[in-house]
Amino acid sequence: MNTNSIFPYPFIDQIIISEDDIRNRVQELGELITNDYMDSEKLVLLGLLRGSVMFVTDLMRHIKRPMTIDFMSVSSYSGTKSSGFVRIDSDHKSTINDWDVILIDDIVDSGYTIHTVRRLLSDRKPRSLRTCALLDKVERHKVEIEIDYIGFSIPDYFVVGYGLDLAEKGRNLPYIASVDLNKYKELYGDAD
Ligand code: IMP
Ligand code: MG
């Protein structure tokens, strides 16, 4: 494979959110959450695997309250398309009944994932339930949703990095970068 890309993945187009900008915004979100949960002794960050891992582990460093983490694994995506059908592949382990839960995903696209999982969790009677996403593609929403904590709103690009992937590639990048989908197709065929 002959590539002259300066990036470790040859299908990357450009950096759209730098490492510094992510670090600063994650710190701000942590401070916001710290303030909002001053009265809580039972806060749990519930991250969706695997995309939210880097975000959750960075965010928790900035939350100056007693808290814990748990994860769930859900899927609705294959390649770059959301199926609209959200499947629970693996559920969270600890009980959330009577806990203050913040459901965390890497990115909101159609909104189906966060909307569906939020509804499921609210049936489990947490003390409170909020949502948080590092990125939000507002113009792509297909369901009415309100996200309580958002890192950045972005245009309709397919992005990788800071946990986000395209067919499992790109998660380790410390920044958010847009993907050149034509280049990707040339290299690997259809992502779908
Ligand atoms: P939604 O259900 O359509 O809102 O999709 C949300 C899920 O799709 C996220 O958890 C991501 O895993 C994935 N996703 C959506 N857009 C992107 C993207 O641009 N890059 C990587 N993953 C994405
Ligand atoms: Mg995901």
mmCIF file of N, CA and C in Angstrom, residues 40-159:
data_model
loop_
_atom_site.group_PDB
_atom_site.id
_atom_site.type_symbol
_atom_site.label_atom_id
_atom_site.label_comp_id
_atom_site.label_asym_id
_atom_site.label_seq_id
_atom_site.Cartn_x
_atom_site.Cartn_y
_atom_site.Cartn_z
ATOM 1 N N SER A 40 -24.975 14.800 45.139
ATOM 2 C CA SER A 40 -25.061 13.363 44.864
ATOM 3 C C SER A 40 -23.907 12.593 45.486
ATOM 4 N N GLU A 41 -24.247 11.488 46.105
ATOM 5 C CA GLU A 41 -23.215 10.583 46.635
ATOM 6 C C GLU A 41 -23.162 9.315 45.795
ATOM 7 N N LYS A 42 -24.071 9.207 44.827
ATOM 8 C CA LYS A 42 -24.175 7.975 44.049
ATOM 9 C C LYS A 42 -24.271 8.293 42.565
ATOM 10 N N LEU A 43 -23.153 8.796 42.036
ATOM 11 C CA LEU A 43 -23.120 9.153 40.615
ATOM 12 C C LEU A 43 -22.433 8.037 39.833
ATOM 13 N N VAL A 44 -23.037 7.627 38.735
ATOM 14 C CA VAL A 44 -22.386 6.642 37.870
ATOM 15 C C VAL A 44 -22.349 7.148 36.428
ATOM 16 N N LEU A 45 -21.162 7.113 35.844
ATOM 17 C CA LEU A 45 -21.030 7.403 34.415
ATOM 18 C C LEU A 45 -21.205 6.079 33.687
ATOM 19 N N LEU A 46 -22.214 6.019 32.832
ATOM 20 C CA LEU A 46 -22.515 4.775 32.136
ATOM 21 C C LEU A 46 -22.176 4.954 30.654
ATOM 22 N N GLY A 47 -21.009 4.441 30.280
ATOM 23 C CA GLY A 47 -20.509 4.664 28.923
ATOM 24 C C GLY A 47 -20.932 3.568 27.958
ATOM 25 N N LEU A 48 -21.122 3.954 26.713
ATOM 26 C CA LEU A 48 -21.435 2.966 25.672
ATOM 27 C C LEU A 48 -20.135 2.546 24.994
ATOM 28 N N LEU A 49 -19.919 1.232 25.016
ATOM 29 C CA LEU A 49 -18.697 0.672 24.423
ATOM 30 C C LEU A 49 -18.822 0.611 22.909
ATOM 31 N N ARG A 50 -17.711 0.682 22.170
ATOM 32 C CA ARG A 50 -16.413 0.964 22.704
ATOM 33 C C ARG A 50 -16.031 2.424 22.498
ATOM 34 N N GLY A 51 -16.865 3.131 21.749
ATOM 35 C CA GLY A 51 -16.518 4.494 21.318
ATOM 36 C C GLY A 51 -16.313 5.505 22.426
ATOM 37 N N SER A 52 -16.978 5.304 23.584
ATOM 38 C CA SER A 52 -16.916 6.346 24.614
ATOM 39 C C SER A 52 -15.789 6.142 25.622
ATOM 40 N N VAL A 53 -14.979 5.095 25.426
ATOM 41 C CA VAL A 53 -14.001 4.730 26.459
ATOM 42 C C VAL A 53 -13.001 5.849 26.767
ATOM 43 N N MET A 54 -12.419 6.427 25.728
ATOM 44 C CA MET A 54 -11.399 7.469 25.953
ATOM 45 C C MET A 54 -12.038 8.682 26.623
ATOM 46 N N PHE A 55 -13.229 9.019 26.163
ATOM 47 C CA PHE A 55 -13.965 10.164 26.697
ATOM 48 C C PHE A 55 -14.304 9.948 28.173
ATOM 49 N N VAL A 56 -14.871 8.795 28.503
ATOM 50 C CA VAL A 56 -15.265 8.527 29.888
ATOM 51 C C VAL A 56 -14.048 8.572 30.821
ATOM 52 N N THR A 57 -12.961 7.944 30.388
ATOM 53 C CA THR A 57 -11.804 7.868 31.295
ATOM 54 C C THR A 57 -11.128 9.232 31.454
ATOM 55 N N ASP A 58 -11.189 10.082 30.446
ATOM 56 C CA ASP A 58 -10.666 11.446 30.610
ATOM 57 C C ASP A 58 -11.618 12.308 31.438
ATOM 58 N N LEU A 59 -12.904 12.181 31.139
ATOM 59 C CA LEU A 59 -13.908 13.000 31.833
ATOM 60 C C LEU A 59 -13.901 12.744 33.343
ATOM 61 N N MET A 60 -13.793 11.483 33.726
ATOM 62 C CA MET A 60 -13.891 11.151 35.157
ATOM 63 C C MET A 60 -12.772 11.788 35.977
ATOM 64 N N ARG A 61 -11.631 12.050 35.334
ATOM 65 C CA ARG A 61 -10.528 12.704 36.055
ATOM 66 C C ARG A 61 -10.879 14.111 36.501
ATOM 67 N N HIS A 62 -11.894 14.709 35.855
ATOM 68 C CA HIS A 62 -12.270 16.095 36.163
ATOM 69 C C HIS A 62 -13.536 16.187 36.991
ATOM 70 N N ILE A 63 -14.052 15.050 37.432
ATOM 71 C CA ILE A 63 -15.256 15.078 38.268
ATOM 72 C C ILE A 63 -14.827 14.920 39.726
ATOM 73 N N LYS A 64 -15.027 16.001 40.476
ATOM 74 C CA LYS A 64 -14.548 16.018 41.861
ATOM 75 C C LYS A 64 -15.688 15.653 42.807
ATOM 76 N N ARG A 65 -16.292 14.525 42.567
ATOM 77 C CA ARG A 65 -17.369 13.982 43.398
ATOM 78 C C ARG A 65 -17.151 12.488 43.530
ATOM 79 N N PRO A 66 -17.765 11.857 44.569
ATOM 80 C CA PRO A 66 -17.707 10.396 44.596
ATOM 81 C C PRO A 66 -18.444 9.861 43.367
ATOM 82 N N MET A 67 -17.864 8.934 42.693
ATOM 83 C CA MET A 67 -18.536 8.404 41.490
ATOM 84 C C MET A 67 -17.953 7.055 41.091
ATOM 85 N N THR A 68 -18.646 6.407 40.177
ATOM 86 C CA THR A 68 -18.135 5.159 39.636
ATOM 87 C C THR A 68 -18.443 5.103 38.139
ATOM 88 N N ILE A 69 -17.922 4.079 37.489
ATOM 89 C CA ILE A 69 -18.220 3.927 36.053
ATOM 90 C C ILE A 69 -18.754 2.527 35.783
ATOM 91 N N ASP A 70 -19.537 2.446 34.717
ATOM 92 C CA ASP A 70 -19.969 1.146 34.212
ATOM 93 C C ASP A 70 -20.135 1.303 32.700
ATOM 94 N N PHE A 71 -20.273 0.189 32.024
ATOM 95 C CA PHE A 71 -20.379 0.252 30.565
ATOM 96 C C PHE A 71 -21.460 -0.685 30.046
ATOM 97 N N MET A 72 -21.997 -0.326 28.891
ATOM 98 C CA MET A 72 -22.894 -1.213 28.150
ATOM 99 C C MET A 72 -22.382 -1.256 26.722
ATOM 100 N N SER A 73 -22.686 -2.336 26.048
ATOM 101 C CA SER A 73 -22.316 -2.394 24.643
ATOM 102 C C SER A 73 -23.576 -2.525 23.811
ATOM 103 N N VAL A 74 -23.765 -1.617 22.875
ATOM 104 C CA VAL A 74 -24.947 -1.672 22.014
ATOM 105 C C VAL A 74 -24.490 -1.501 20.575
ATOM 106 N N SER A 75 -25.288 -1.980 19.645
ATOM 107 C CA SER A 75 -24.908 -1.742 18.254
ATOM 108 C C SER A 75 -26.113 -1.360 17.415
ATOM 109 N N SER A 76 -25.880 -0.429 16.524
ATOM 110 C CA SER A 76 -26.913 -0.066 15.560
ATOM 111 C C SER A 76 -26.246 0.202 14.230
ATOM 112 N N TYR A 77 -24.922 0.183 14.253
ATOM 113 C CA TYR A 77 -24.185 0.612 13.083
ATOM 114 C C TYR A 77 -23.498 -0.537 12.400
ATOM 115 N N SER A 78 -23.470 -0.467 11.063
ATOM 116 C CA SER A 78 -22.489 -1.284 10.357
ATOM 117 C C SER A 78 -21.843 -0.316 9.387
ATOM 118 N N GLY A 79 -20.525 -0.220 9.407
ATOM 119 C CA GLY A 79 -19.825 0.743 8.545
ATOM 120 C C GLY A 79 -20.218 2.158 8.894
ATOM 121 N N THR A 80 -20.716 2.905 7.927
ATOM 122 C CA THR A 80 -21.031 4.319 8.171
ATOM 123 C C THR A 80 -22.528 4.574 8.248
ATOM 124 N N LYS A 81 -23.349 3.527 8.265
ATOM 125 C CA LYS A 81 -24.803 3.730 8.268
ATOM 126 C C LYS A 81 -25.452 3.213 9.546
ATOM 127 N N SER A 82 -26.342 4.031 10.109
ATOM 128 C CA SER A 82 -27.100 3.593 11.272
ATOM 129 C C SER A 82 -28.272 2.754 10.788
ATOM 130 N N SER A 83 -28.528 1.651 11.477
ATOM 131 C CA SER A 83 -29.637 0.806 11.039
ATOM 132 C C SER A 83 -30.960 1.283 11.628
ATOM 133 N N GLY A 84 -30.881 2.093 12.685
ATOM 134 C CA GLY A 84 -32.112 2.533 13.326
ATOM 135 C C GLY A 84 -32.605 1.520 14.346
ATOM 136 N N PHE A 85 -32.077 0.327 14.295
ATOM 137 C CA PHE A 85 -32.448 -0.715 15.250
ATOM 138 C C PHE A 85 -31.298 -0.886 16.231
ATOM 139 N N VAL A 86 -31.576 -0.684 17.514
ATOM 140 C CA VAL A 86 -30.497 -0.708 18.510
ATOM 141 C C VAL A 86 -30.552 -2.008 19.300
ATOM 142 N N ARG A 87 -29.446 -2.739 19.262
ATOM 143 C CA ARG A 87 -29.386 -4.036 19.945
ATOM 144 C C ARG A 87 -28.471 -3.930 21.167
ATOM 145 N N ILE A 88 -28.899 -4.486 22.293
ATOM 146 C CA ILE A 88 -28.037 -4.514 23.490
ATOM 147 C C ILE A 88 -27.161 -5.758 23.385
ATOM 148 N N ASP A 89 -25.871 -5.569 23.243
ATOM 149 C CA ASP A 89 -24.959 -6.717 23.144
ATOM 150 C C ASP A 89 -24.473 -7.144 24.528
ATOM 151 N N SER A 90 -24.315 -6.168 25.406
ATOM 152 C CA SER A 90 -23.897 -6.512 26.762
ATOM 153 C C SER A 90 -24.364 -5.400 27.701
ATOM 154 N N ASP A 91 -25.012 -5.807 28.782
ATOM 155 C CA ASP A 91 -25.663 -4.846 29.674
ATOM 156 C C ASP A 91 -24.680 -4.364 30.754
ATOM 157 N N HIS A 92 -25.037 -3.273 31.436
ATOM 158 C CA HIS A 92 -24.187 -2.809 32.541
ATOM 159 C C HIS A 92 -24.288 -3.794 33.702
ATOM 160 N N LYS A 93 -23.295 -3.751 34.596
ATOM 161 C CA LYS A 93 -23.179 -4.773 35.627
ATOM 162 C C LYS A 93 -23.820 -4.351 36.947
ATOM 163 N N SER A 94 -23.590 -3.091 37.340
ATOM 164 C CA SER A 94 -24.086 -2.662 38.653
ATOM 165 C C SER A 94 -25.536 -2.183 38.546
ATOM 166 N N THR A 95 -26.201 -2.205 39.691
ATOM 167 C CA THR A 95 -27.586 -1.717 39.690
ATOM 168 C C THR A 95 -27.584 -0.185 39.565
ATOM 169 N N ILE A 96 -28.558 0.337 38.848
ATOM 170 C CA ILE A 96 -28.631 1.797 38.725
ATOM 171 C C ILE A 96 -29.851 2.346 39.467
ATOM 172 N N ASN A 97 -30.648 1.460 40.020
ATOM 173 C CA ASN A 97 -31.824 1.892 40.769
ATOM 174 C C ASN A 97 -31.363 2.809 41.915
ATOM 175 N N ASP A 98 -31.942 4.024 41.930
ATOM 176 C CA ASP A 98 -31.609 5.004 42.952
ATOM 177 C C ASP A 98 -30.232 5.674 42.772
ATOM 178 N N TRP A 99 -29.622 5.463 41.641
ATOM 179 C CA TRP A 99 -28.356 6.147 41.345
ATOM 180 C C TRP A 99 -28.597 7.341 40.416
ATOM 181 N N ASP A 100 -27.672 8.295 40.460
ATOM 182 C CA ASP A 100 -27.681 9.396 39.489
ATOM 183 C C ASP A 100 -26.841 8.957 38.299
ATOM 184 N N VAL A 101 -27.523 8.740 37.184
ATOM 185 C CA VAL A 101 -26.861 8.145 36.028
ATOM 186 C C VAL A 101 -26.610 9.205 34.948
ATOM 187 N N ILE A 102 -25.389 9.209 34.441
ATOM 188 C CA ILE A 102 -25.130 9.985 33.205
ATOM 189 C C ILE A 102 -24.761 8.984 32.122
ATOM 190 N N LEU A 103 -25.642 8.877 31.134
ATOM 191 C CA LEU A 103 -25.413 7.981 29.997
ATOM 192 C C LEU A 103 -24.498 8.704 28.993
ATOM 193 N N ILE A 104 -23.403 8.042 28.631
ATOM 194 C CA ILE A 104 -22.392 8.725 27.811
ATOM 195 C C ILE A 104 -22.120 7.978 26.510
ATOM 196 N N ASP A 105 -22.239 8.693 25.401
ATOM 197 C CA ASP A 105 -21.822 8.099 24.132
ATOM 198 C C ASP A 105 -20.787 9.001 23.479
ATOM 199 N N ASP A 106 -20.107 8.451 22.487
ATOM 200 C CA ASP A 106 -19.097 9.243 21.792
ATOM 201 C C ASP A 106 -19.733 10.302 20.900
ATOM 202 N N ILE A 107 -20.789 9.906 20.166
ATOM 203 C CA ILE A 107 -21.353 10.823 19.173
ATOM 204 C C ILE A 107 -22.835 10.540 18.978
ATOM 205 N N VAL A 108 -23.595 11.589 18.782
ATOM 206 C CA VAL A 108 -25.013 11.437 18.445
ATOM 207 C C VAL A 108 -25.167 11.736 16.962
ATOM 208 N N ASP A 109 -25.762 10.797 16.256
ATOM 209 C CA ASP A 109 -25.966 10.951 14.822
ATOM 210 C C ASP A 109 -27.476 11.013 14.577
ATOM 211 N N SER A 110 -28.126 9.904 14.285
ATOM 212 C CA SER A 110 -29.588 9.918 14.148
ATOM 213 C C SER A 110 -30.253 10.164 15.512
ATOM 214 N N GLY A 111 -29.551 9.783 16.566
ATOM 215 C CA GLY A 111 -30.111 9.920 17.916
ATOM 216 C C GLY A 111 -30.773 8.631 18.407
ATOM 217 N N TYR A 112 -30.931 7.636 17.538
ATOM 218 C CA TYR A 112 -31.624 6.396 17.934
ATOM 219 C C TYR A 112 -30.945 5.709 19.118
ATOM 220 N N THR A 113 -29.607 5.651 19.095
ATOM 221 C CA THR A 113 -28.899 4.922 20.151
ATOM 222 C C THR A 113 -29.189 5.535 21.512
ATOM 223 N N ILE A 114 -28.922 6.818 21.642
ATOM 224 C CA ILE A 114 -29.060 7.442 22.965
ATOM 225 C C ILE A 114 -30.525 7.490 23.395
ATOM 226 N N HIS A 115 -31.407 7.703 22.430
ATOM 227 C CA HIS A 115 -32.840 7.746 22.709
ATOM 228 C C HIS A 115 -33.326 6.382 23.233
ATOM 229 N N THR A 116 -32.938 5.320 22.542
ATOM 230 C CA THR A 116 -33.394 3.974 22.905
ATOM 231 C C THR A 116 -32.808 3.538 24.244
ATOM 232 N N VAL A 117 -31.506 3.754 24.425
ATOM 233 C CA VAL A 117 -30.868 3.313 25.665
ATOM 234 C C VAL A 117 -31.382 4.147 26.844
ATOM 235 N N ARG A 118 -31.615 5.411 26.616
ATOM 236 C CA ARG A 118 -32.129 6.273 27.687
ATOM 237 C C ARG A 118 -33.476 5.745 28.188
ATOM 238 N N ARG A 119 -34.333 5.378 27.244
ATOM 239 C CA ARG A 119 -35.660 4.868 27.609
ATOM 240 C C ARG A 119 -35.540 3.575 28.424
ATOM 241 N N LEU A 120 -34.672 2.707 27.959
ATOM 242 C CA LEU A 120 -34.447 1.443 28.667
ATOM 243 C C LEU A 120 -33.967 1.689 30.101
ATOM 244 N N LEU A 121 -33.023 2.619 30.245
ATOM 245 C CA LEU A 121 -32.464 2.889 31.578
ATOM 246 C C LEU A 121 -33.493 3.538 32.494
ATOM 247 N N SER A 122 -34.358 4.357 31.930
ATOM 248 C CA SER A 122 -35.311 5.053 32.797
ATOM 249 C C SER A 122 -36.303 4.056 33.394
ATOM 250 N N ASP A 123 -36.557 2.941 32.712
ATOM 251 C CA ASP A 123 -37.396 1.871 33.288
ATOM 252 C C ASP A 123 -36.746 1.239 34.513
ATOM 253 N N ARG A 124 -35.444 1.400 34.648
ATOM 254 C CA ARG A 124 -34.736 0.793 35.778
ATOM 255 C C ARG A 124 -34.680 1.712 36.992
ATOM 256 N N LYS A 125 -35.445 2.787 36.901
ATOM 257 C CA LYS A 125 -35.677 3.691 38.032
ATOM 258 C C LYS A 125 -34.421 4.271 38.695
ATOM 259 N N PRO A 126 -33.575 4.910 37.900
ATOM 260 C CA PRO A 126 -32.471 5.651 38.521
ATOM 261 C C PRO A 126 -33.028 6.848 39.286
ATOM 262 N N ARG A 127 -32.203 7.400 40.198
ATOM 263 C CA ARG A 127 -32.656 8.597 40.911
ATOM 264 C C ARG A 127 -32.783 9.771 39.928
ATOM 265 N N SER A 128 -31.808 9.846 39.013
ATOM 266 C CA SER A 128 -31.879 10.840 37.938
ATOM 267 C C SER A 128 -31.147 10.270 36.739
ATOM 268 N N LEU A 129 -31.443 10.805 35.574
ATOM 269 C CA LEU A 129 -30.838 10.274 34.351
ATOM 270 C C LEU A 129 -30.573 11.421 33.378
ATOM 271 N N ARG A 130 -29.306 11.618 33.055
ATOM 272 C CA ARG A 130 -28.951 12.633 32.059
ATOM 273 C C ARG A 130 -28.117 11.984 30.967
ATOM 274 N N THR A 131 -27.958 12.728 29.870
ATOM 275 C CA THR A 131 -27.192 12.193 28.743
ATOM 276 C C THR A 131 -26.034 13.117 28.406
ATOM 277 N N CYS A 132 -24.991 12.526 27.871
ATOM 278 C CA CYS A 132 -23.781 13.276 27.553
ATOM 279 C C CYS A 132 -23.150 12.669 26.308
ATOM 280 N N ALA A 133 -22.702 13.512 25.395
ATOM 281 C CA ALA A 133 -21.993 13.003 24.213
ATOM 282 C C ALA A 133 -20.855 13.955 23.887
ATOM 283 N N LEU A 134 -19.727 13.394 23.484
ATOM 284 C CA LEU A 134 -18.610 14.256 23.105
ATOM 285 C C LEU A 134 -18.975 15.068 21.858
ATOM 286 N N LEU A 135 -19.604 14.401 20.887
ATOM 287 C CA LEU A 135 -19.906 15.051 19.613
ATOM 288 C C LEU A 135 -21.384 14.916 19.282
ATOM 289 N N ASP A 136 -21.892 15.899 18.541
ATOM 290 C CA ASP A 136 -23.295 15.867 18.142
ATOM 291 C C ASP A 136 -23.412 16.347 16.695
ATOM 292 N N LYS A 137 -23.974 15.490 15.843
ATOM 293 C CA LYS A 137 -24.242 15.904 14.455
ATOM 294 C C LYS A 137 -25.704 16.334 14.379
ATOM 295 N N VAL A 138 -25.945 17.571 14.811
ATOM 296 C CA VAL A 138 -27.317 18.049 15.009
ATOM 297 C C VAL A 138 -28.181 17.875 13.760
ATOM 298 N N GLU A 139 -27.617 18.169 12.597
ATOM 299 C CA GLU A 139 -28.444 18.135 11.384
ATOM 300 C C GLU A 139 -28.845 16.717 10.958
ATOM 301 N N ARG A 140 -28.307 15.705 11.628
ATOM 302 C CA ARG A 140 -28.637 14.324 11.278
ATOM 303 C C ARG A 140 -29.682 13.691 12.191
ATOM 304 N N HIS A 141 -30.071 14.396 13.239
ATOM 305 C CA HIS A 141 -31.035 13.797 14.184
ATOM 306 C C HIS A 141 -32.304 13.347 13.472
ATOM 307 N N LYS A 142 -32.789 12.166 13.857
ATOM 308 C CA LYS A 142 -34.059 11.676 13.307
ATOM 309 C C LYS A 142 -35.110 11.501 14.398
ATOM 310 N N VAL A 143 -34.681 11.615 15.654
ATOM 311 C CA VAL A 143 -35.643 11.576 16.762
ATOM 312 C C VAL A 143 -35.448 12.808 17.637
ATOM 313 N N GLU A 144 -36.527 13.181 18.297
ATOM 314 C CA GLU A 144 -36.491 14.311 19.243
ATOM 315 C C GLU A 144 -35.655 13.910 20.456
ATOM 316 N N ILE A 145 -34.505 14.513 20.630
ATOM 317 C CA ILE A 145 -33.736 14.199 21.822
ATOM 318 C C ILE A 145 -33.093 15.465 22.366
ATOM 319 N N GLU A 146 -32.891 15.447 23.667
ATOM 320 C CA GLU A 146 -32.133 16.523 24.285
ATOM 321 C C GLU A 146 -30.932 15.907 24.962
ATOM 322 N N ILE A 147 -29.756 16.389 24.621
ATOM 323 C CA ILE A 147 -28.540 15.887 25.250
ATOM 324 C C ILE A 147 -28.142 16.927 26.305
ATOM 325 N N ASP A 148 -27.923 16.467 27.527
ATOM 326 C CA ASP A 148 -27.673 17.418 28.610
ATOM 327 C C ASP A 148 -26.268 18.007 28.578
ATOM 328 N N TYR A 149 -25.283 17.190 28.220
ATOM 329 C CA TYR A 149 -23.896 17.691 28.144
ATOM 330 C C TYR A 149 -23.321 17.323 26.789
ATOM 331 N N ILE A 150 -22.942 18.356 26.024
ATOM 332 C CA ILE A 150 -22.367 18.107 24.696
ATOM 333 C C ILE A 150 -20.989 18.729 24.613
ATOM 334 N N GLY A 151 -20.031 17.955 24.095
ATOM 335 C CA GLY A 151 -18.690 18.499 23.904
ATOM 336 C C GLY A 151 -18.669 19.488 22.754
ATOM 337 N N PHE A 152 -18.944 18.991 21.566
ATOM 338 C CA PHE A 152 -18.898 19.821 20.358
ATOM 339 C C PHE A 152 -20.021 19.419 19.409
ATOM 340 N N SER A 153 -20.646 20.426 18.767
ATOM 341 C CA SER A 153 -21.540 20.139 17.645
ATOM 342 C C SER A 153 -20.688 20.157 16.387
ATOM 343 N N ILE A 154 -20.888 19.175 15.530
ATOM 344 C CA ILE A 154 -20.089 19.133 14.301
ATOM 345 C C ILE A 154 -21.003 18.986 13.086
ATOM 346 N N PRO A 155 -20.516 19.386 11.904
ATOM 347 C CA PRO A 155 -21.299 19.189 10.681
ATOM 348 C C PRO A 155 -21.371 17.710 10.324
ATOM 349 N N ASP A 156 -22.057 17.414 9.270
ATOM 350 C CA ASP A 156 -22.280 16.027 8.864
ATOM 351 C C ASP A 156 -21.040 15.414 8.197
ATOM 352 N N TYR A 157 -19.992 15.206 8.991
ATOM 353 C CA TYR A 157 -18.804 14.494 8.515
ATOM 354 C C TYR A 157 -18.791 13.131 9.176
ATOM 355 N N PHE A 158 -18.205 12.148 8.537
ATOM 356 C CA PHE A 158 -17.910 10.920 9.264
ATOM 357 C C PHE A 158 -16.544 11.111 9.904
ATOM 358 N N VAL A 159 -16.456 10.904 11.207
ATOM 359 C CA VAL A 159 -15.212 11.207 11.923
ATOM 360 C C VAL A 159 -14.681 9.988 12.677
#
